[in-house]
CSV table of C-alpha atoms in Angstrom, one decimal:
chain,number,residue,atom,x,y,z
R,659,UNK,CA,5.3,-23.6,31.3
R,660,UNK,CA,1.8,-24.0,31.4
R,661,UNK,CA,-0.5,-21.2,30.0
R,662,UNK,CA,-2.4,-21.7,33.9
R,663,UNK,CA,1.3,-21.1,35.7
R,664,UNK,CA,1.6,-17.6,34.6
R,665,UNK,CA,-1.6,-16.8,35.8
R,666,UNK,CA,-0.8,-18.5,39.2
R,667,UNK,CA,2.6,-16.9,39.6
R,668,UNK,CA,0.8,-13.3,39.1
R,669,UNK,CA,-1.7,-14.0,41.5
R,670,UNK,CA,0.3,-15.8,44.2
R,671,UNK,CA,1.1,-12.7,46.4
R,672,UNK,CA,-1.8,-10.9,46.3
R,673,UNK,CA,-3.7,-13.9,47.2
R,674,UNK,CA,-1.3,-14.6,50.2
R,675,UNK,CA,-1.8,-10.7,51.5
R,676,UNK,CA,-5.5,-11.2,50.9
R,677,UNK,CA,-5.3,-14.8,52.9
R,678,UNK,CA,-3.2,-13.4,55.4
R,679,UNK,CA,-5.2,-10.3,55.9
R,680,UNK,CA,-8.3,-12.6,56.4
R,681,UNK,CA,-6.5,-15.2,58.6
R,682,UNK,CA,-4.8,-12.6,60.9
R,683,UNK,CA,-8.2,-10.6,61.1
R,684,UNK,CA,-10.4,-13.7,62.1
R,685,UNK,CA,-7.6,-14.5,64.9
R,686,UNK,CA,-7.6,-11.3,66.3
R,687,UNK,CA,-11.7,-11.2,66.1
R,688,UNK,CA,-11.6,-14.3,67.8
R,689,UNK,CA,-8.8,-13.4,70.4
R,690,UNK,CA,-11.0,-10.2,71.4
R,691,UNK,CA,-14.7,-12.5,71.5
R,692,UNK,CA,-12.6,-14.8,74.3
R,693,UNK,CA,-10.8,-12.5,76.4
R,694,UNK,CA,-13.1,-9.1,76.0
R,695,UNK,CA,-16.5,-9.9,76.1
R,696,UNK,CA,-17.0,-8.9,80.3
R,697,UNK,CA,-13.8,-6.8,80.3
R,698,UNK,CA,-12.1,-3.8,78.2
R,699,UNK,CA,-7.9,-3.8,78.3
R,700,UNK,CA,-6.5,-0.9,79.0
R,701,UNK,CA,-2.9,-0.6,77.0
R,702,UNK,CA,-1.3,2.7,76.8
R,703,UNK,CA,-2.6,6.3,76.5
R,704,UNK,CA,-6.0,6.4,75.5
R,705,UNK,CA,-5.6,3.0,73.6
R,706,UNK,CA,-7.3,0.2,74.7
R,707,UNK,CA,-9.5,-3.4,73.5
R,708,UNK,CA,-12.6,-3.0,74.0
R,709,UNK,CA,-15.4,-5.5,72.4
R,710,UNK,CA,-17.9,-3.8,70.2
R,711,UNK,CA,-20.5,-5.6,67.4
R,712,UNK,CA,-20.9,-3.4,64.5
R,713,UNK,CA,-23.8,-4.3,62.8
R,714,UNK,CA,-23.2,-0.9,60.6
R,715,UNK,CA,-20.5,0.6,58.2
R,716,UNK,CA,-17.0,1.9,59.0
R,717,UNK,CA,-16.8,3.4,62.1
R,718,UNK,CA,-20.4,2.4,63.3
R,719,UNK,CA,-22.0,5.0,61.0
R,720,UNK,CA,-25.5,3.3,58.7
R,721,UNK,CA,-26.6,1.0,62.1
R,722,UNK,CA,-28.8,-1.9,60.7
R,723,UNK,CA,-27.5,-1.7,57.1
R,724,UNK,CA,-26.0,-4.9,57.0
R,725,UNK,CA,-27.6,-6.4,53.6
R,726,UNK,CA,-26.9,-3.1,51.9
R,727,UNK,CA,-23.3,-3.0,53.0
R,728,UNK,CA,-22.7,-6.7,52.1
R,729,UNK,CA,-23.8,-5.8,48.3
R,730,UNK,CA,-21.8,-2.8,48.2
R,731,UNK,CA,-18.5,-4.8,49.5
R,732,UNK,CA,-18.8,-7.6,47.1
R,733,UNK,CA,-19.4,-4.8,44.4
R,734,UNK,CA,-15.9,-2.9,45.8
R,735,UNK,CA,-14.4,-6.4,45.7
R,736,UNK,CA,-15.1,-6.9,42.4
R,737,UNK,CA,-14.4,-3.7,41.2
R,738,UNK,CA,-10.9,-3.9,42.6
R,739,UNK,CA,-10.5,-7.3,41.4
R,740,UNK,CA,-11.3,-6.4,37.9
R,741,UNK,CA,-8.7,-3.3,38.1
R,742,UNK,CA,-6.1,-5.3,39.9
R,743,UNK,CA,-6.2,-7.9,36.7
R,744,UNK,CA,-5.8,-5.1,34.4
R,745,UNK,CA,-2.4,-4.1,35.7
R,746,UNK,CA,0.9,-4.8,35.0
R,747,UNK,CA,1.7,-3.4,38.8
R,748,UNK,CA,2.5,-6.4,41.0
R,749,UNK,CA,2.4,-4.2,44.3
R,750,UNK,CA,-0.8,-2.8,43.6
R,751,UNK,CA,-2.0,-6.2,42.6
R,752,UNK,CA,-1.0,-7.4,46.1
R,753,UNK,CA,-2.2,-4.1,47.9
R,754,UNK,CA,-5.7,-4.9,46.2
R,755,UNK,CA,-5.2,-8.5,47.7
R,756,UNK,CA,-4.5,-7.4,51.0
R,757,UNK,CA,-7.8,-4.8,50.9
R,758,UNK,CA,-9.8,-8.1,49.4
R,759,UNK,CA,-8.8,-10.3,52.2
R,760,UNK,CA,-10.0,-7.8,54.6
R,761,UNK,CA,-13.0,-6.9,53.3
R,762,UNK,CA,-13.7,-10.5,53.1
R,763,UNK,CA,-13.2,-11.1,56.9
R,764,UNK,CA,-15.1,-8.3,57.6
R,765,UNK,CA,-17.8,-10.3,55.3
R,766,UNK,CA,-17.6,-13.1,56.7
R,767,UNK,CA,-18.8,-11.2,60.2
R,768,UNK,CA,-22.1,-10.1,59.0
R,769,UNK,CA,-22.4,-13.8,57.4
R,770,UNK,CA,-21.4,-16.0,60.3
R,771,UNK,CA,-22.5,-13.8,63.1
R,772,UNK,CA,-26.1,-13.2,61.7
R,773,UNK,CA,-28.7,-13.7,64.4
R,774,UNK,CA,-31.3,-12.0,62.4
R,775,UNK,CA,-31.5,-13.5,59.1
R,776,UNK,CA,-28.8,-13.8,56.4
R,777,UNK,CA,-26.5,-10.9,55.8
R,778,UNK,CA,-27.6,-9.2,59.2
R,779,UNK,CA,-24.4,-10.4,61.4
R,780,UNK,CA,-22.2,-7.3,63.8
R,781,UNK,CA,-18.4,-6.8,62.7
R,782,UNK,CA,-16.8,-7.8,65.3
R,783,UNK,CA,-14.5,-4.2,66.5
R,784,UNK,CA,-12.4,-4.0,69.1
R,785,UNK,CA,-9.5,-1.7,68.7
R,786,UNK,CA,-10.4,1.8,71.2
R,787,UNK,CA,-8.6,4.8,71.1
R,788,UNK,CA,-11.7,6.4,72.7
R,789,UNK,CA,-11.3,9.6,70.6
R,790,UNK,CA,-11.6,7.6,67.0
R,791,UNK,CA,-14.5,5.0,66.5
R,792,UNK,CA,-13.5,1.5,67.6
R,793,UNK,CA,-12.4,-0.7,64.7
R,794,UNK,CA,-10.4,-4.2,64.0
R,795,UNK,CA,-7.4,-4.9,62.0
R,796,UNK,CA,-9.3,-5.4,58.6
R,797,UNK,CA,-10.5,-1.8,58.9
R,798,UNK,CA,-6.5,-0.8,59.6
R,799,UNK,CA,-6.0,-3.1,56.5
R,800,UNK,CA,-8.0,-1.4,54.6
R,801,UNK,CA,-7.8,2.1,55.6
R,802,UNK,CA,-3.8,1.6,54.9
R,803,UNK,CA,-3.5,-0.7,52.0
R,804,UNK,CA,-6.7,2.1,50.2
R,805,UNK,CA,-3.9,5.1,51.0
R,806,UNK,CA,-1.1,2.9,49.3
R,807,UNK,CA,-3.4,2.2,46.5
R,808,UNK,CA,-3.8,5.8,45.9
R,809,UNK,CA,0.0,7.0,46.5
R,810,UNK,CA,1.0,4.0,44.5
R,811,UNK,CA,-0.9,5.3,41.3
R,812,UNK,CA,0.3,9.0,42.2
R,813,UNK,CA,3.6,7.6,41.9
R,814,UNK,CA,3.0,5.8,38.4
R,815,UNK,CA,0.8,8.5,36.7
């Protein structure tokens, strides 16, 4: 075997929950720009898509701090990056994949959808429950795969 392949074989997963997390985001963002952009969807209860640019942090809080935030993710990226590599842990490696991947679609928002200048692009939400701010799957991605991370090292310390 290769010195490379071992490397490859740890990193495999993680990077297919981190692809897969960014792929499945993009789709969904891209779903809700074609359908929701004159209408909102009413599903069930108080649940329903509804199109909303977030050009501010999770849950809409810090409006007009896209630059900022987009310093502060890639600092979180490689923060987790860096800790993920330093584990033995193959889940948490692939829970730190699957919050990467996420964090990169929502990156890829404020890059590609920047009408003012670079960094200054919306986050594309549209997941309402009308009593919670409106997010997108990369923010359910995140929010989740962060409370794994944490019970996962509860569970090994």
């Amino acid at each position: 075997m290769s010195p490379g392949a071992g490397l490859r074989g740890r990193w495999m997963a993680p990077s297919l929950f981190g692809a897969a997390a960014l792929v499945l985001d993009q789709l969904t963002k891209w779903w809700a720009l074609s359908v929701l952009d004159d209408r909102s969807i009413d599903l069930v209860w108080t649940l329903r898509l509804h199109l909303v640019h977030n050009s501010g942090a999770a849950f809409g809080q810090g409006q007009g701090l896209g630059p900022l935030l987009t310093v502060l993710i890639v600092v979180v990226v490689v923060f987790l990056v860096r800790y993920a590599s330093r584990t033995g842990d193959h889940i948490t490696r692939c829970i730190v994949g699957a919050i990467v991947g996420a964090a990169m679609s929502n990156l890829v928002d404020r890059v590609f959808r920047a009408d003012d200048g670079p960094l200054s692009g919306a986050v594309v939400d549209f997941v309402d429950l009308q009593w919670w701010p409106v997010f997108n799957l990369a923010d359910a991605v995140i929010v989740v795969s962060g409370i794994l991370l944490v019970l996962r090292g509860w569970a090994r310390a």
